Amino acid sequence: MVAKLIDGRAVARKVRGEYKLRVDQLLSQGVRPGLAVILVGDDAASQVYVRNKIRACDEIGIHSQTIRFASDTPQSQLIDTIQALNADPSIHGILVQLPLPKGFEMGRVLETISQDKDVDGFHLYNVGGLITGSTVFPPCTPYGVQKLLESEGIPIEGQNVVVVGASNIVGKPMALMLTAKEATVCICHAKTRDLAQFTILADILVVAAGRPNLILPQMVKTGAVVIDVGINRLPDGRLVGDVDFDGVRLKASYITPVPGGVGPMTVTMLLCNTVQAAERRLLSARAG
Ligand code: NAP
């Protein structure tokens, strides 16, 4: 068996095309969706991520604004800026690029973002909504994985799902989102004993650990769907995921490549959440 590649770039293009039409609809009603991105410090990777997000906004007609702060900016100034953006009607989504430099209280900063503008989905309200099924803005990376599964028509209900990685931004929300779709979900992490005894049971295996070659072919059930969220830069400069791609693709039914799998979906889902935030505001303004 050779796995079918899930082409994240192609799915991302299609979803962006759909949302561009929704932006056009909003424009025709006098609303231009707006995203504010706050970047604190000069972390090189964060600069690249922010640039990509801004470029993606431009491409589908979302107005964007980047606000930069030095790493020694007082937290109170950051909080004041977020509060001003909460009140700004031209801004529908607010994103604080993580990680924040040392000294900032991430929770306090994220809780300042209005839950109606929390397009990264990291506010406690939206995180809690993952438990009750009432989240407004799902976090972008797991939301992107869910879209990839949908795009291939891969059933989730009743499937055994194993999520490797239990971070607050990928692993845990992923597990909750697939539980809500009635999968039977197991979450593994660095303290899991004998990872393979869990991964081998997975009909759908989602890996987000940040460890190259963590998942080897003998750890994967024949015919499994394998979603590789990991992004790792090897010493020779190559970008790889967490899965032994060449080995596992001979056993899986579907697999995502790195790069070109989950990565393009993360920014895409940020665009989707921003457009949805603008649509929600328009609806509630109409409702009075
Ligand atoms: P993170 O916060 O470092 O969390 C990693 C998780 O993996 C932790 O729960 C950790 O367990 C677990 N883990 C580490 N080593 C493990 C092992 N040997 N066996 C099993 N579990 C292990 O990372 P993250 O932010 O979730 O990101 C994970 C990966 O996804 C990274 O490579 C990151 O670059 C990538 N990523 C990609 C995208 C995208 O758009 N494609 C977006 C976000 C992240 P403990 O909890 O026990 O420490």
mmCIF file of C-alpha atoms and ligand atoms in Angstrom:
data_model
loop_
_atom_site.group_PDB
_atom_site.id
_atom_site.type_symbol
_atom_site.label_atom_id
_atom_site.label_comp_id
_atom_site.label_asym_id
_atom_site.label_seq_id
_atom_site.Cartn_x
_atom_site.Cartn_y
_atom_site.Cartn_z
ATOM 1 C CA MET A 1 0.000 0.000 0.000
ATOM 2 C CA VAL A 2 1.210 3.485 -0.795
ATOM 3 C CA ALA A 3 -0.572 6.258 1.057
ATOM 4 C CA LYS A 4 -2.452 8.979 -0.739
ATOM 5 C CA LEU A 5 -0.811 12.337 -0.080
ATOM 6 C CA ILE A 6 -3.084 14.938 1.490
ATOM 7 C CA ASP A 7 -2.052 18.093 -0.311
ATOM 8 C CA GLY A 8 -2.391 20.860 2.271
ATOM 9 C CA ARG A 9 -1.439 23.548 -0.222
ATOM 10 C CA ALA A 10 -4.263 22.565 -2.576
ATOM 11 C CA VAL A 11 -6.839 22.345 0.238
ATOM 12 C CA ALA A 12 -5.642 25.690 1.627
ATOM 13 C CA ARG A 13 -6.017 27.282 -1.824
ATOM 14 C CA LYS A 14 -9.566 25.971 -2.131
ATOM 15 C CA VAL A 15 -10.604 27.135 1.356
ATOM 16 C CA ARG A 16 -9.024 30.563 0.785
ATOM 17 C CA GLY A 17 -10.954 30.854 -2.482
ATOM 18 C CA GLU A 18 -14.213 30.136 -0.630
ATOM 19 C CA TYR A 19 -13.423 32.687 2.049
ATOM 20 C CA LYS A 20 -12.381 35.295 -0.521
ATOM 21 C CA LEU A 21 -15.977 35.103 -1.799
ATOM 22 C CA ARG A 22 -17.232 35.652 1.757
ATOM 23 C CA VAL A 23 -14.918 38.682 2.061
ATOM 24 C CA ASP A 24 -16.399 40.017 -1.204
ATOM 25 C CA GLN A 25 -19.891 39.533 0.258
ATOM 26 C CA LEU A 26 -18.898 41.503 3.359
ATOM 27 C CA LEU A 27 -17.323 44.245 1.237
ATOM 28 C CA SER A 28 -20.558 44.552 -0.719
ATOM 29 C CA GLN A 29 -22.268 45.229 2.630
ATOM 30 C CA GLY A 30 -19.731 47.886 3.594
ATOM 31 C CA VAL A 31 -17.611 45.733 5.931
ATOM 32 C CA ARG A 32 -13.936 45.006 5.391
ATOM 33 C CA PRO A 33 -12.690 42.285 7.775
ATOM 34 C CA GLY A 34 -9.725 43.531 9.805
ATOM 35 C CA LEU A 35 -6.988 41.647 11.677
ATOM 36 C CA ALA A 36 -4.523 43.207 14.144
ATOM 37 C CA VAL A 37 -1.321 41.261 14.775
ATOM 38 C CA ILE A 38 0.781 42.164 17.794
ATOM 39 C CA LEU A 39 4.427 41.186 17.751
ATOM 40 C CA VAL A 40 6.573 41.673 20.842
ATOM 41 C CA GLY A 41 10.362 41.335 20.587
ATOM 42 C CA ASP A 42 12.498 40.286 17.636
ATOM 43 C CA ASP A 43 12.237 36.493 17.518
ATOM 44 C CA ALA A 44 13.243 35.577 13.949
ATOM 45 C CA ALA A 45 10.708 32.761 13.468
ATOM 46 C CA SER A 46 7.878 34.950 14.792
ATOM 47 C CA GLN A 47 8.783 37.680 12.277
ATOM 48 C CA VAL A 48 8.437 35.160 9.439
ATOM 49 C CA TYR A 49 5.105 33.809 10.767
ATOM 50 C CA VAL A 50 3.698 37.327 11.094
ATOM 51 C CA ARG A 51 4.829 38.248 7.574
ATOM 52 C CA ASN A 52 3.094 35.140 6.194
ATOM 53 C CA LYS A 53 -0.138 35.957 8.042
ATOM 54 C CA ILE A 54 -0.170 39.529 6.743
ATOM 55 C CA ARG A 55 0.514 38.396 3.173
ATOM 56 C CA ALA A 56 -2.303 35.829 3.397
ATOM 57 C CA CYS A 57 -4.708 38.534 4.644
ATOM 58 C CA ASP A 58 -3.795 40.769 1.690
ATOM 59 C CA GLU A 59 -4.452 37.948 -0.751
ATOM 60 C CA ILE A 60 -8.106 37.538 0.217
ATOM 61 C CA GLY A 61 -8.867 41.194 0.952
ATOM 62 C CA ILE A 62 -8.634 41.255 4.758
ATOM 63 C CA HIS A 63 -7.314 44.566 6.092
ATOM 64 C CA SER A 64 -4.385 43.940 8.466
ATOM 65 C CA GLN A 65 -2.338 45.931 10.865
ATOM 66 C CA THR A 66 0.906 44.860 12.558
ATOM 67 C CA ILE A 67 1.771 46.472 15.875
ATOM 68 C CA ARG A 68 5.346 45.930 17.035
ATOM 69 C CA PHE A 69 6.704 46.325 20.550
ATOM 70 C CA ALA A 70 10.249 46.043 21.894
ATOM 71 C CA SER A 71 10.764 43.111 24.263
ATOM 72 C CA ASP A 72 11.234 45.504 27.212
ATOM 73 C CA THR A 73 7.861 47.212 26.675
ATOM 74 C CA PRO A 74 5.844 47.258 29.929
ATOM 75 C CA GLN A 75 3.053 44.668 29.894
ATOM 76 C CA SER A 76 0.576 47.434 30.802
ATOM 77 C CA GLN A 77 1.256 49.105 27.449
ATOM 78 C CA LEU A 78 0.502 45.862 25.623
ATOM 79 C CA ILE A 79 -2.722 45.448 27.609
ATOM 80 C CA ASP A 80 -3.772 49.044 26.860
ATOM 81 C CA THR A 81 -3.192 48.443 23.142
ATOM 82 C CA ILE A 82 -5.291 45.264 23.170
ATOM 83 C CA GLN A 83 -8.096 47.109 24.975
ATOM 84 C CA ALA A 84 -8.011 49.862 22.342
ATOM 85 C CA LEU A 85 -8.180 47.216 19.584
ATOM 86 C CA ASN A 86 -11.115 45.533 21.383
ATOM 87 C CA ALA A 87 -12.994 48.821 21.001
ATOM 88 C CA ASP A 88 -11.878 49.508 17.403
ATOM 89 C CA PRO A 89 -14.757 48.738 14.990
ATOM 90 C CA SER A 90 -12.399 48.318 12.012
ATOM 91 C CA ILE A 91 -10.708 45.360 13.744
ATOM 92 C CA HIS A 92 -12.537 42.004 13.915
ATOM 93 C CA GLY A 93 -9.657 39.760 14.965
ATOM 94 C CA ILE A 94 -6.717 40.265 17.330
ATOM 95 C CA LEU A 95 -3.736 37.968 17.483
ATOM 96 C CA VAL A 96 -0.744 38.142 19.814
ATOM 97 C CA GLN A 97 2.136 36.246 18.229
ATOM 98 C CA LEU A 98 3.512 33.646 20.658
ATOM 99 C CA PRO A 99 5.836 33.053 22.343
ATOM 100 C CA LEU A 100 5.959 36.313 24.266
ATOM 101 C CA PRO A 101 9.374 37.337 25.601
ATOM 102 C CA LYS A 102 10.256 36.468 29.214
ATOM 103 C CA GLY A 103 8.516 38.635 31.791
ATOM 104 C CA PHE A 104 5.120 38.758 30.073
ATOM 105 C CA GLU A 105 2.186 36.861 31.600
ATOM 106 C CA MET A 106 0.829 35.037 28.562
ATOM 107 C CA GLY A 107 -2.492 34.112 30.221
ATOM 108 C CA ARG A 108 -3.183 37.675 31.364
ATOM 109 C CA VAL A 109 -2.361 39.055 27.889
ATOM 110 C CA LEU A 110 -4.533 36.502 26.062
ATOM 111 C CA GLU A 111 -7.457 36.997 28.472
ATOM 112 C CA THR A 112 -7.442 40.709 27.599
ATOM 113 C CA ILE A 113 -8.427 39.960 24.002
ATOM 114 C CA SER A 114 -12.196 40.234 23.564
ATOM 115 C CA GLN A 115 -13.598 36.714 23.142
ATOM 116 C CA ASP A 116 -15.416 38.002 20.029
ATOM 117 C CA LYS A 117 -12.073 38.941 18.429
ATOM 118 C CA ASP A 118 -10.062 35.923 19.656
ATOM 119 C CA VAL A 119 -9.308 34.519 16.190
ATOM 120 C CA ASP A 120 -6.393 32.393 17.439
ATOM 121 C CA GLY A 121 -8.821 30.662 19.816
ATOM 122 C CA PHE A 122 -6.534 30.941 22.863
ATOM 123 C CA HIS A 123 -8.870 32.911 25.171
ATOM 124 C CA LEU A 124 -10.140 30.752 28.052
ATOM 125 C CA TYR A 125 -13.708 31.240 26.804
ATOM 126 C CA ASN A 126 -12.901 29.631 23.464
ATOM 127 C CA VAL A 127 -10.666 26.993 25.052
ATOM 128 C CA GLY A 128 -13.477 26.082 27.470
ATOM 129 C CA GLY A 129 -15.920 25.992 24.569
ATOM 130 C CA LEU A 130 -13.957 23.066 23.138
ATOM 131 C CA ILE A 131 -15.241 21.003 26.077
ATOM 132 C CA THR A 132 -18.878 22.033 25.682
ATOM 133 C CA GLY A 133 -18.841 22.139 21.872
ATOM 134 C CA SER A 134 -19.586 25.873 21.895
ATOM 135 C CA THR A 135 -16.229 27.336 20.930
ATOM 136 C CA VAL A 136 -16.580 30.252 18.525
ATOM 137 C CA PHE A 137 -13.028 30.213 17.183
ATOM 138 C CA PRO A 138 -11.276 26.814 17.173
ATOM 139 C CA PRO A 139 -7.487 27.103 17.407
ATOM 140 C CA CYS A 140 -6.046 27.299 13.915
ATOM 141 C CA THR A 141 -3.732 24.264 13.685
ATOM 142 C CA PRO A 142 -6.184 21.596 14.920
ATOM 143 C CA TYR A 143 -8.959 23.336 12.974
ATOM 144 C CA GLY A 144 -6.761 22.972 9.879
ATOM 145 C CA VAL A 145 -6.246 19.260 10.571
ATOM 146 C CA GLN A 146 -10.000 18.806 10.890
ATOM 147 C CA LYS A 147 -10.491 20.549 7.526
ATOM 148 C CA LEU A 148 -7.884 18.287 5.896
ATOM 149 C CA LEU A 149 -9.709 15.190 7.155
ATOM 150 C CA GLU A 150 -13.013 16.607 5.892
ATOM 151 C CA SER A 151 -11.489 17.480 2.524
ATOM 152 C CA GLU A 152 -10.662 13.807 1.932
ATOM 153 C CA GLY A 153 -14.032 12.613 3.265
ATOM 154 C CA ILE A 154 -12.259 10.656 6.023
ATOM 155 C CA PRO A 155 -14.842 9.509 8.580
ATOM 156 C CA ILE A 156 -14.132 10.447 12.198
ATOM 157 C CA GLU A 157 -17.145 9.099 14.089
ATOM 158 C CA GLY A 158 -16.338 5.835 15.834
ATOM 159 C CA GLN A 159 -12.694 5.842 14.721
ATOM 160 C CA ASN A 160 -9.774 5.228 17.057
ATOM 161 C CA VAL A 161 -7.759 8.441 17.117
ATOM 162 C CA VAL A 162 -4.368 8.755 18.786
ATOM 163 C CA VAL A 163 -2.942 12.245 19.245
ATOM 164 C CA VAL A 164 0.775 12.320 20.057
ATOM 165 C CA GLY A 165 1.534 15.621 21.789
ATOM 166 C CA ALA A 166 -0.536 17.302 24.483
ATOM 167 C CA SER A 167 0.217 21.017 24.129
ATOM 168 C CA ASN A 168 -2.463 23.616 24.762
ATOM 169 C CA ILE A 169 -2.295 24.900 21.192
ATOM 170 C CA VAL A 170 -2.230 21.656 19.207
ATOM 171 C CA GLY A 171 -2.527 18.283 20.955
ATOM 172 C CA LYS A 172 -5.181 18.929 23.606
ATOM 173 C CA PRO A 173 -7.571 20.994 21.437
ATOM 174 C CA MET A 174 -7.129 18.462 18.619
ATOM 175 C CA ALA A 175 -8.165 15.649 20.961
ATOM 176 C CA LEU A 176 -11.230 17.617 22.152
ATOM 177 C CA MET A 177 -12.294 18.524 18.619
ATOM 178 C CA LEU A 178 -12.139 14.905 17.451
ATOM 179 C CA THR A 179 -13.893 13.727 20.631
ATOM 180 C CA ALA A 180 -16.693 16.147 19.738
ATOM 181 C CA LYS A 181 -16.904 14.349 16.368
ATOM 182 C CA GLU A 182 -17.430 11.096 18.317
ATOM 183 C CA ALA A 183 -14.048 9.504 17.770
ATOM 184 C CA THR A 184 -12.482 7.448 20.562
ATOM 185 C CA VAL A 185 -9.447 9.536 21.409
ATOM 186 C CA CYS A 186 -6.230 8.807 23.273
ATOM 187 C CA ILE A 187 -3.653 11.528 24.012
ATOM 188 C CA CYS A 188 0.017 10.600 24.364
ATOM 189 C CA HIS A 189 2.875 12.809 25.559
ATOM 190 C CA ALA A 190 6.519 12.652 26.563
ATOM 191 C CA LYS A 191 5.775 10.603 29.707
ATOM 192 C CA THR A 192 3.726 7.990 27.832
ATOM 193 C CA ARG A 193 5.246 4.555 28.368
ATOM 194 C CA ASP A 194 5.744 2.542 25.173
ATOM 195 C CA LEU A 195 4.210 4.986 22.690
ATOM 196 C CA ALA A 196 3.880 2.261 20.038
ATOM 197 C CA GLN A 197 1.303 0.268 22.049
ATOM 198 C CA PHE A 198 -1.049 3.253 21.571
ATOM 199 C CA THR A 199 -0.121 4.435 18.070
ATOM 200 C CA ILE A 200 -0.575 0.957 16.585
ATOM 201 C CA LEU A 201 -4.292 1.094 17.495
ATOM 202 C CA ALA A 202 -4.928 4.344 15.643
ATOM 203 C CA ASP A 203 -7.217 4.532 12.639
ATOM 204 C CA ILE A 204 -6.249 8.213 12.592
ATOM 205 C CA LEU A 205 -2.859 9.189 14.031
ATOM 206 C CA VAL A 206 -2.154 12.889 14.591
ATOM 207 C CA VAL A 207 1.423 13.642 15.600
ATOM 208 C CA ALA A 208 2.429 16.985 17.106
ATOM 209 C CA ALA A 209 5.476 16.394 19.283
ATOM 210 C CA GLY A 210 8.285 18.272 17.542
ATOM 211 C CA ARG A 211 10.545 15.172 17.389
ATOM 212 C CA PRO A 212 11.866 14.049 13.982
ATOM 213 C CA ASN A 213 11.404 10.340 13.232
ATOM 214 C CA LEU A 214 9.326 9.774 16.367
ATOM 215 C CA ILE A 215 6.820 7.668 14.418
ATOM 216 C CA LEU A 216 8.292 4.667 12.597
ATOM 217 C CA PRO A 217 6.426 2.276 10.254
ATOM 218 C CA GLN A 218 6.201 -0.500 12.858
ATOM 219 C CA MET A 219 4.252 1.888 15.116
ATOM 220 C CA VAL A 220 1.513 2.436 12.531
ATOM 221 C CA LYS A 221 -1.450 0.202 11.711
ATOM 222 C CA THR A 222 -1.750 -0.774 8.037
ATOM 223 C CA GLY A 223 -4.223 1.581 6.377
ATOM 224 C CA ALA A 224 -4.092 4.268 9.068
ATOM 225 C CA VAL A 225 -4.537 7.959 8.268
ATOM 226 C CA VAL A 226 -1.381 9.775 9.419
ATOM 227 C CA ILE A 227 -1.384 13.524 9.997
ATOM 228 C CA ASP A 228 2.044 14.983 10.724
ATOM 229 C CA VAL A 229 1.838 18.379 12.434
ATOM 230 C CA GLY A 230 5.512 18.477 13.462
ATOM 231 C CA ILE A 231 7.942 20.941 11.920
ATOM 232 C CA ASN A 232 11.614 20.262 12.609
ATOM 233 C CA ARG A 233 14.704 21.814 11.029
ATOM 234 C CA LEU A 234 17.470 19.180 10.714
ATOM 235 C CA PRO A 235 21.164 20.142 11.079
ATOM 236 C CA ASP A 236 21.530 19.793 7.266
ATOM 237 C CA GLY A 237 18.815 22.442 6.817
ATOM 238 C CA ARG A 238 16.001 20.103 5.727
ATOM 239 C CA LEU A 239 12.510 20.658 7.106
ATOM 240 C CA VAL A 240 10.844 17.427 8.311
ATOM 241 C CA GLY A 241 7.882 16.386 10.412
ATOM 242 C CA ASP A 242 7.697 13.919 13.307
ATOM 243 C CA VAL A 243 6.907 10.922 11.102
ATOM 244 C CA ASP A 244 9.357 8.767 9.117
ATOM 245 C CA PHE A 245 7.600 9.824 5.932
ATOM 246 C CA ASP A 246 9.286 7.439 3.473
ATOM 247 C CA GLY A 247 8.670 4.400 5.670
ATOM 248 C CA VAL A 248 5.182 5.222 6.934
ATOM 249 C CA ARG A 249 3.783 6.181 3.535
ATOM 250 C CA LEU A 250 4.182 2.521 2.494
ATOM 251 C CA LYS A 251 1.820 1.481 5.273
ATOM 252 C CA ALA A 252 -0.706 4.277 5.717
ATOM 253 C CA SER A 253 -3.783 4.962 3.592
ATOM 254 C CA TYR A 254 -3.357 8.757 3.770
ATOM 255 C CA ILE A 255 -0.432 10.877 4.905
ATOM 256 C CA THR A 256 0.391 14.589 5.077
ATOM 257 C CA PRO A 257 3.819 15.726 3.837
ATOM 258 C CA VAL A 258 6.053 18.226 5.635
ATOM 259 C CA PRO A 259 6.254 20.839 4.287
ATOM 260 C CA GLY A 260 2.984 21.208 2.365
ATOM 261 C CA GLY A 261 0.595 19.371 4.698
ATOM 262 C CA VAL A 262 -0.766 20.921 7.876
ATOM 263 C CA GLY A 263 1.403 24.072 7.676
ATOM 264 C CA PRO A 264 -0.524 25.896 4.908
ATOM 265 C CA MET A 265 -3.790 25.164 6.733
ATOM 266 C CA THR A 266 -2.840 26.953 9.957
ATOM 267 C CA VAL A 267 -2.696 30.420 8.376
ATOM 268 C CA THR A 268 -5.746 29.584 6.263
ATOM 269 C CA MET A 269 -7.857 28.855 9.334
ATOM 270 C CA LEU A 270 -6.767 32.162 10.847
ATOM 271 C CA LEU A 271 -8.248 33.855 7.789
ATOM 272 C CA CYS A 272 -11.443 31.805 8.187
ATOM 273 C CA ASN A 273 -11.794 32.776 11.863
ATOM 274 C CA THR A 274 -11.235 36.457 11.005
ATOM 275 C CA VAL A 275 -13.893 36.410 8.279
ATOM 276 C CA GLN A 276 -16.281 34.617 10.657
ATOM 277 C CA ALA A 277 -15.618 37.258 13.326
ATOM 278 C CA ALA A 278 -16.585 39.996 10.848
ATOM 279 C CA GLU A 279 -19.725 38.097 9.764
ATOM 280 C CA ARG A 280 -20.766 37.579 13.388
ATOM 281 C CA ARG A 281 -20.346 41.288 14.142
ATOM 282 C CA LEU A 282 -22.444 42.231 11.122
ATOM 283 C CA LEU A 283 -25.194 39.803 12.163
ATOM 284 C CA SER A 284 -25.274 41.051 15.748
ATOM 285 C CA ALA A 285 -25.299 44.696 14.563
ATOM 286 C CA ARG A 286 -28.321 43.864 12.413
ATOM 287 C CA ALA A 287 -30.019 42.031 15.258
ATOM 288 C CA GLY A 288 -29.800 45.317 17.049
HETATM 289 P P1 NAP B 1 5.075 21.694 22.394
HETATM 290 O O1 NAP B 1 4.341 22.755 23.117
HETATM 291 O O2 NAP B 1 6.558 21.559 22.560
HETATM 292 O O3 NAP B 1 4.421 20.294 22.803
HETATM 293 C C1 NAP B 1 4.956 19.089 22.359
HETATM 294 C C2 NAP B 1 4.134 17.954 22.925
HETATM 295 O O4 NAP B 1 4.721 16.742 22.470
HETATM 296 C C3 NAP B 1 4.151 17.893 24.449
HETATM 297 O O5 NAP B 1 2.873 17.527 24.923
HETATM 298 C C4 NAP B 1 5.170 16.796 24.758
HETATM 299 O O6 NAP B 1 4.895 16.049 25.921
HETATM 300 C C5 NAP B 1 4.988 15.888 23.552
HETATM 301 N N1 NAP B 1 6.189 15.103 23.285
HETATM 302 C C6 NAP B 1 7.460 15.537 23.211
HETATM 303 N N2 NAP B 1 8.288 14.498 22.982
HETATM 304 C C7 NAP B 1 7.520 13.398 22.918
HETATM 305 C C8 NAP B 1 7.787 12.023 22.742
HETATM 306 N N3 NAP B 1 9.040 11.579 22.587
HETATM 307 N N4 NAP B 1 6.768 11.169 22.751
HETATM 308 C C9 NAP B 1 5.494 11.607 22.900
HETATM 309 N N5 NAP B 1 5.177 12.906 23.080
HETATM 310 C C10 NAP B 1 6.179 13.783 23.102
HETATM 311 O O7 NAP B 1 4.857 21.790 20.834
HETATM 312 P P2 NAP B 1 3.574 22.281 19.961
HETATM 313 O O8 NAP B 1 3.519 23.755 19.964
HETATM 314 O O9 NAP B 1 2.376 21.490 20.315
HETATM 315 O O10 NAP B 1 4.075 21.837 18.510
HETATM 316 C C11 NAP B 1 4.357 20.485 18.214
HETATM 317 C C12 NAP B 1 5.007 20.394 16.852
HETATM 318 O O11 NAP B 1 4.096 20.903 15.898
HETATM 319 C C13 NAP B 1 6.275 21.252 16.696
HETATM 320 O O12 NAP B 1 7.136 20.602 15.787
HETATM 321 C C14 NAP B 1 5.762 22.544 16.072
HETATM 322 O O13 NAP B 1 6.757 23.202 15.306
HETATM 323 C C15 NAP B 1 4.682 21.982 15.192
HETATM 324 N N6 NAP B 1 3.614 22.945 14.882
HETATM 325 C C16 NAP B 1 3.242 23.014 13.585
HETATM 326 C C17 NAP B 1 2.239 23.864 13.220
HETATM 327 C C18 NAP B 1 1.820 23.895 11.793
HETATM 328 O O14 NAP B 1 1.181 24.855 11.377
HETATM 329 N N7 NAP B 1 2.153 22.867 11.010
HETATM 330 C C19 NAP B 1 1.602 24.665 14.168
HETATM 331 C C20 NAP B 1 1.973 24.547 15.510
HETATM 332 C C21 NAP B 1 2.992 23.664 15.854
HETATM 333 P P3 NAP B 1 4.878 16.711 27.412
HETATM 334 O O15 NAP B 1 3.561 17.450 27.471
HETATM 335 O O16 NAP B 1 4.889 15.540 28.303
HETATM 336 O O17 NAP B 1 6.073 17.594 27.478
#
